């Protein structure tokens, strides 16, 4: 806002203070202090960097440090985040994942490009690369034993309700076929060591398995992610016909609330294949700081917590008090949520490393 005439500066401040412009138009982060002079949206610093990479679509300037001329200010005044939302987000599929400022770069970048560059959501019924119930292509998959990434053919089918991958492109039978209702997908760029890294988690024989993949194209890997969500959505619509679209949307792929290491102890049969169902407080679930009095065991970590279920107690220890409090907060958040019949069917559970 440096320089400029007094009237323009005053008008810019007034437009900036509008309630609709109090959150970043793309990720929802509070107090955005950048704007696009060509799109008329108010955005945060992080999203402004993505806009800067598509200069043919968006020209960004700082609201605090840059000078805005009268024409640019009037353009912002006539547009703003509400107008942009009505234009560029008019027809977003219910299953499409809309990232927030807590999400990784590739999700936020492809969301921004989908809105402004590809204009994927401006028209109703538009054919999208993740909306037709079938997706086939190559993803780089990490080997279970050697950790080496190799190209593998993947096939997602709404009709068959499953995700398959093949070790050879001309193979007739898949290496693995996973039912869509037991899949979760979440971006894990740090864990996988690639900015486009996607972790696909599924259940097999009551055990949690993981497939780690990436694609060099950010668009392609995000299209895969939303294709999985699309197939899941349509599967759940059939499985739970009385559930609302929003209820089903909330049961699609979910980010891990918390992931890390804890020591576990208790009876040798403490866990069924490494998973514990975590229900609501009203159904007899709770989490407590510390371990029960008289607990014995050779713990290398000393910050304990106890998960109480209707059937038994599960004992864990954490390396630090900070870890302990973080885990307690995460469990408390889940336990304080009321469970729906759909959630019992789909199963809410936390995962841990043995």
PDB file of N, CA and C in Angstrom, residues 201-253:
ATOM      1  N   UNK A 201      -3.504 -46.374   1.920  1.00  0.00           N
ATOM      2  CA  UNK A 201      -3.613 -47.320   3.014  1.00  0.00           C
ATOM      3  C   UNK A 201      -4.858 -48.166   2.828  1.00  0.00           C
ATOM      4  N   UNK A 202      -4.754 -49.449   3.107  1.00  0.00           N
ATOM      5  CA  UNK A 202      -5.922 -50.321   2.963  1.00  0.00           C
ATOM      6  C   UNK A 202      -5.831 -51.477   3.950  1.00  0.00           C
ATOM      7  N   UNK A 203      -6.936 -52.155   4.128  1.00  0.00           N
ATOM      8  CA  UNK A 203      -6.996 -53.308   5.018  1.00  0.00           C
ATOM      9  C   UNK A 203      -7.003 -54.594   4.203  1.00  0.00           C
ATOM     10  N   UNK A 204      -6.186 -55.559   4.627  1.00  0.00           N
ATOM     11  CA  UNK A 204      -6.170 -56.878   4.023  1.00  0.00           C
ATOM     12  C   UNK A 204      -5.973 -57.900   5.124  1.00  0.00           C
ATOM     13  N   UNK A 205      -6.906 -58.819   5.230  1.00  0.00           N
ATOM     14  CA  UNK A 205      -6.861 -59.836   6.283  1.00  0.00           C
ATOM     15  C   UNK A 205      -6.722 -59.189   7.654  1.00  0.00           C
ATOM     16  N   UNK A 206      -7.450 -58.088   7.842  1.00  0.00           N
ATOM     17  CA  UNK A 206      -7.463 -57.347   9.103  1.00  0.00           C
ATOM     18  C   UNK A 206      -6.116 -56.724   9.452  1.00  0.00           C
ATOM     19  N   UNK A 207      -5.249 -56.591   8.470  1.00  0.00           N
ATOM     20  CA  UNK A 207      -3.977 -55.913   8.672  1.00  0.00           C
ATOM     21  C   UNK A 207      -3.937 -54.651   7.819  1.00  0.00           C
ATOM     22  N   UNK A 208      -3.287 -53.623   8.347  1.00  0.00           N
ATOM     23  CA  UNK A 208      -3.130 -52.385   7.592  1.00  0.00           C
ATOM     24  C   UNK A 208      -1.922 -52.484   6.668  1.00  0.00           C
ATOM     25  N   UNK A 209      -2.154 -52.230   5.394  1.00  0.00           N
ATOM     26  CA  UNK A 209      -1.077 -52.254   4.409  1.00  0.00           C
ATOM     27  C   UNK A 209      -0.964 -50.873   3.763  1.00  0.00           C
ATOM     28  N   UNK A 210       0.203 -50.564   3.235  1.00  0.00           N
ATOM     29  CA  UNK A 210       0.439 -49.264   2.607  1.00  0.00           C
ATOM     30  C   UNK A 210       1.049 -49.428   1.225  1.00  0.00           C
ATOM     31  N   UNK A 211       0.626 -48.582   0.317  1.00  0.00           N
ATOM     32  CA  UNK A 211       1.256 -48.446  -0.997  1.00  0.00           C
ATOM     33  C   UNK A 211       1.730 -47.003  -1.106  1.00  0.00           C
ATOM     34  N   UNK A 212       3.023 -46.819  -1.362  1.00  0.00           N
ATOM     35  CA  UNK A 212       3.595 -45.486  -1.478  1.00  0.00           C
ATOM     36  C   UNK A 212       3.885 -45.201  -2.955  1.00  0.00           C
ATOM     37  N   UNK A 213       3.289 -44.145  -3.483  1.00  0.00           N
ATOM     38  CA  UNK A 213       3.435 -43.847  -4.906  1.00  0.00           C
ATOM     39  C   UNK A 213       3.684 -42.353  -5.119  1.00  0.00           C
ATOM     40  N   UNK A 214       4.129 -42.028  -6.320  1.00  0.00           N
ATOM     41  CA  UNK A 214       4.196 -40.629  -6.739  1.00  0.00           C
ATOM     42  C   UNK A 214       4.091 -40.567  -8.251  1.00  0.00           C
ATOM     43  N   UNK A 215       3.875 -39.387  -8.753  1.00  0.00           N
ATOM     44  CA  UNK A 215       3.933 -39.128 -10.194  1.00  0.00           C
ATOM     45  C   UNK A 215       4.660 -37.818 -10.387  1.00  0.00           C
ATOM     46  N   UNK A 216       5.424 -37.715 -11.457  1.00  0.00           N
ATOM     47  CA  UNK A 216       6.177 -36.489 -11.704  1.00  0.00           C
ATOM     48  C   UNK A 216       5.258 -35.293 -11.923  1.00  0.00           C
ATOM     49  N   UNK A 217       4.067 -35.550 -12.423  1.00  0.00           N
ATOM     50  CA  UNK A 217       3.092 -34.492 -12.651  1.00  0.00           C
ATOM     51  C   UNK A 217       2.215 -34.302 -11.415  1.00  0.00           C
ATOM     52  N   UNK A 218       2.240 -33.089 -10.870  1.00  0.00           N
ATOM     53  CA  UNK A 218       1.374 -32.796  -9.734  1.00  0.00           C
ATOM     54  C   UNK A 218      -0.094 -32.937 -10.103  1.00  0.00           C
ATOM     55  N   UNK A 219      -0.449 -32.508 -11.296  1.00  0.00           N
ATOM     56  CA  UNK A 219      -1.842 -32.627 -11.735  1.00  0.00           C
ATOM     57  C   UNK A 219      -2.278 -34.084 -11.767  1.00  0.00           C
ATOM     58  N   UNK A 220      -1.436 -34.954 -12.308  1.00  0.00           N
ATOM     59  CA  UNK A 220      -1.811 -36.359 -12.452  1.00  0.00           C
ATOM     60  C   UNK A 220      -2.020 -37.029 -11.093  1.00  0.00           C
ATOM     61  N   UNK A 221      -1.135 -36.770 -10.137  1.00  0.00           N
ATOM     62  CA  UNK A 221      -1.275 -37.444  -8.848  1.00  0.00           C
ATOM     63  C   UNK A 221      -2.482 -36.910  -8.078  1.00  0.00           C
ATOM     64  N   UNK A 222      -2.784 -35.621  -8.216  1.00  0.00           N
ATOM     65  CA  UNK A 222      -3.978 -35.075  -7.572  1.00  0.00           C
ATOM     66  C   UNK A 222      -5.242 -35.573  -8.273  1.00  0.00           C
ATOM     67  N   UNK A 223      -5.182 -35.770  -9.581  1.00  0.00           N
ATOM     68  CA  UNK A 223      -6.312 -36.370 -10.294  1.00  0.00           C
ATOM     69  C   UNK A 223      -6.580 -37.788  -9.786  1.00  0.00           C
ATOM     70  N   UNK A 224      -5.528 -38.553  -9.524  1.00  0.00           N
ATOM     71  CA  UNK A 224      -5.697 -39.893  -8.958  1.00  0.00           C
ATOM     72  C   UNK A 224      -6.368 -39.807  -7.584  1.00  0.00           C
ATOM     73  N   UNK A 225      -5.908 -38.894  -6.795  1.00  0.00           N
ATOM     74  CA  UNK A 225      -6.456 -38.711  -5.445  1.00  0.00           C
ATOM     75  C   UNK A 225      -7.957 -38.407  -5.507  1.00  0.00           C
ATOM     76  N   UNK A 226      -8.345 -37.490  -6.370  1.00  0.00           N
ATOM     77  CA  UNK A 226      -9.761 -37.142  -6.474  1.00  0.00           C
ATOM     78  C   UNK A 226     -10.572 -38.215  -7.186  1.00  0.00           C
ATOM     79  N   UNK A 227      -9.938 -38.988  -8.056  1.00  0.00           N
ATOM     80  CA  UNK A 227     -10.634 -40.112  -8.681  1.00  0.00           C
ATOM     81  C   UNK A 227     -10.993 -41.166  -7.633  1.00  0.00           C
ATOM     82  N   UNK A 228     -10.076 -41.425  -6.708  1.00  0.00           N
ATOM     83  CA  UNK A 228     -10.365 -42.351  -5.605  1.00  0.00           C
ATOM     84  C   UNK A 228     -11.534 -41.834  -4.777  1.00  0.00           C
ATOM     85  N   UNK A 229     -11.531 -40.544  -4.490  1.00  0.00           N
ATOM     86  CA  UNK A 229     -12.623 -39.957  -3.711  1.00  0.00           C
ATOM     87  C   UNK A 229     -13.950 -40.049  -4.471  1.00  0.00           C
ATOM     88  N   UNK A 230     -13.903 -39.860  -5.780  1.00  0.00           N
ATOM     89  CA  UNK A 230     -15.111 -39.943  -6.595  1.00  0.00           C
ATOM     90  C   UNK A 230     -15.713 -41.345  -6.548  1.00  0.00           C
ATOM     91  N   UNK A 231     -14.865 -42.351  -6.740  1.00  0.00           N
ATOM     92  CA  UNK A 231     -15.350 -43.733  -6.715  1.00  0.00           C
ATOM     93  C   UNK A 231     -15.863 -44.098  -5.328  1.00  0.00           C
ATOM     94  N   UNK A 232     -15.158 -43.663  -4.298  1.00  0.00           N
ATOM     95  CA  UNK A 232     -15.618 -43.917  -2.928  1.00  0.00           C
ATOM     96  C   UNK A 232     -16.980 -43.281  -2.683  1.00  0.00           C
ATOM     97  N   UNK A 233     -17.150 -42.055  -3.148  1.00  0.00           N
ATOM     98  CA  UNK A 233     -18.401 -41.338  -2.925  1.00  0.00           C
ATOM     99  C   UNK A 233     -19.578 -42.102  -3.538  1.00  0.00           C
ATOM    100  N   UNK A 234     -19.428 -42.529  -4.766  1.00  0.00           N
ATOM    101  CA  UNK A 234     -20.525 -43.220  -5.430  1.00  0.00           C
ATOM    102  C   UNK A 234     -20.772 -44.597  -4.813  1.00  0.00           C
ATOM    103  N   UNK A 235     -19.711 -45.252  -4.334  1.00  0.00           N
ATOM    104  CA  UNK A 235     -19.884 -46.523  -3.631  1.00  0.00           C
ATOM    105  C   UNK A 235     -20.695 -46.313  -2.347  1.00  0.00           C
ATOM    106  N   UNK A 236     -20.344 -45.302  -1.576  1.00  0.00           N
ATOM    107  CA  UNK A 236     -21.018 -45.062  -0.308  1.00  0.00           C
ATOM    108  C   UNK A 236     -22.444 -44.575  -0.504  1.00  0.00           C
ATOM    109  N   UNK A 237     -22.719 -43.892  -1.600  1.00  0.00           N
ATOM    110  CA  UNK A 237     -24.087 -43.470  -1.893  1.00  0.00           C
ATOM    111  C   UNK A 237     -25.004 -44.687  -2.051  1.00  0.00           C
ATOM    112  N   UNK A 238     -24.469 -45.738  -2.626  1.00  0.00           N
ATOM    113  CA  UNK A 238     -25.242 -46.970  -2.778  1.00  0.00           C
ATOM    114  C   UNK A 238     -25.321 -47.723  -1.449  1.00  0.00           C
ATOM    115  N   UNK A 239     -24.173 -47.763  -0.725  1.00  0.00           N
ATOM    116  CA  UNK A 239     -24.133 -48.513   0.530  1.00  0.00           C
ATOM    117  C   UNK A 239     -24.995 -47.873   1.613  1.00  0.00           C
ATOM    118  N   UNK A 240     -25.086 -46.537   1.613  1.00  0.00           N
ATOM    119  CA  UNK A 240     -25.840 -45.817   2.638  1.00  0.00           C
ATOM    120  C   UNK A 240     -26.800 -44.833   1.965  1.00  0.00           C
ATOM    121  N   UNK A 241     -27.875 -45.338   1.388  1.00  0.00           N
ATOM    122  CA  UNK A 241     -28.761 -44.487   0.586  1.00  0.00           C
ATOM    123  C   UNK A 241     -29.449 -43.373   1.362  1.00  0.00           C
ATOM    124  N   UNK A 242     -29.592 -43.514   2.680  1.00  0.00           N
ATOM    125  CA  UNK A 242     -30.283 -42.466   3.439  1.00  0.00           C
ATOM    126  C   UNK A 242     -29.314 -41.405   3.956  1.00  0.00           C
ATOM    127  N   UNK A 243     -28.026 -41.617   3.805  1.00  0.00           N
ATOM    128  CA  UNK A 243     -27.038 -40.639   4.274  1.00  0.00           C
ATOM    129  C   UNK A 243     -27.019 -39.441   3.326  1.00  0.00           C
ATOM    130  N   UNK A 244     -26.805 -38.251   3.888  1.00  0.00           N
ATOM    131  CA  UNK A 244     -26.722 -37.048   3.065  1.00  0.00           C
ATOM    132  C   UNK A 244     -25.381 -37.003   2.342  1.00  0.00           C
ATOM    133  N   UNK A 245     -25.308 -36.179   1.303  1.00  0.00           N
ATOM    134  CA  UNK A 245     -24.055 -36.030   0.559  1.00  0.00           C
ATOM    135  C   UNK A 245     -22.938 -35.547   1.468  1.00  0.00           C
ATOM    136  N   UNK A 246     -23.243 -34.617   2.383  1.00  0.00           N
ATOM    137  CA  UNK A 246     -22.208 -34.098   3.279  1.00  0.00           C
ATOM    138  C   UNK A 246     -21.732 -35.156   4.261  1.00  0.00           C
ATOM    139  N   UNK A 247     -22.637 -36.015   4.734  1.00  0.00           N
ATOM    140  CA  UNK A 247     -22.213 -37.104   5.612  1.00  0.00           C
ATOM    141  C   UNK A 247     -21.247 -38.034   4.887  1.00  0.00           C
ATOM    142  N   UNK A 248     -21.575 -38.339   3.651  1.00  0.00           N
ATOM    143  CA  UNK A 248     -20.708 -39.221   2.867  1.00  0.00           C
ATOM    144  C   UNK A 248     -19.386 -38.530   2.549  1.00  0.00           C
ATOM    145  N   UNK A 249     -19.450 -37.260   2.209  1.00  0.00           N
ATOM    146  CA  UNK A 249     -18.230 -36.502   1.908  1.00  0.00           C
ATOM    147  C   UNK A 249     -17.253 -36.568   3.074  1.00  0.00           C
ATOM    148  N   UNK A 250     -17.763 -36.466   4.291  1.00  0.00           N
ATOM    149  CA  UNK A 250     -16.902 -36.492   5.482  1.00  0.00           C
ATOM    150  C   UNK A 250     -16.293 -37.857   5.740  1.00  0.00           C
ATOM    151  N   UNK A 251     -16.760 -38.892   5.026  1.00  0.00           N
ATOM    152  CA  UNK A 251     -16.230 -40.231   5.226  1.00  0.00           C
ATOM    153  C   UNK A 251     -15.287 -40.650   4.099  1.00  0.00           C
ATOM    154  N   UNK A 252     -14.976 -39.723   3.210  1.00  0.00           N
ATOM    155  CA  UNK A 252     -14.039 -40.038   2.138  1.00  0.00           C
ATOM    156  C   UNK A 252     -12.617 -39.976   2.678  1.00  0.00           C
ATOM    157  N   UNK A 253     -11.625 -40.005   1.787  1.00  0.00           N
ATOM    158  CA  UNK A 253     -10.230 -40.020   2.224  1.00  0.00           C
ATOM    159  C   UNK A 253      -9.986 -38.964   3.285  1.00  0.00           C
TER     160      UNK A 253
END
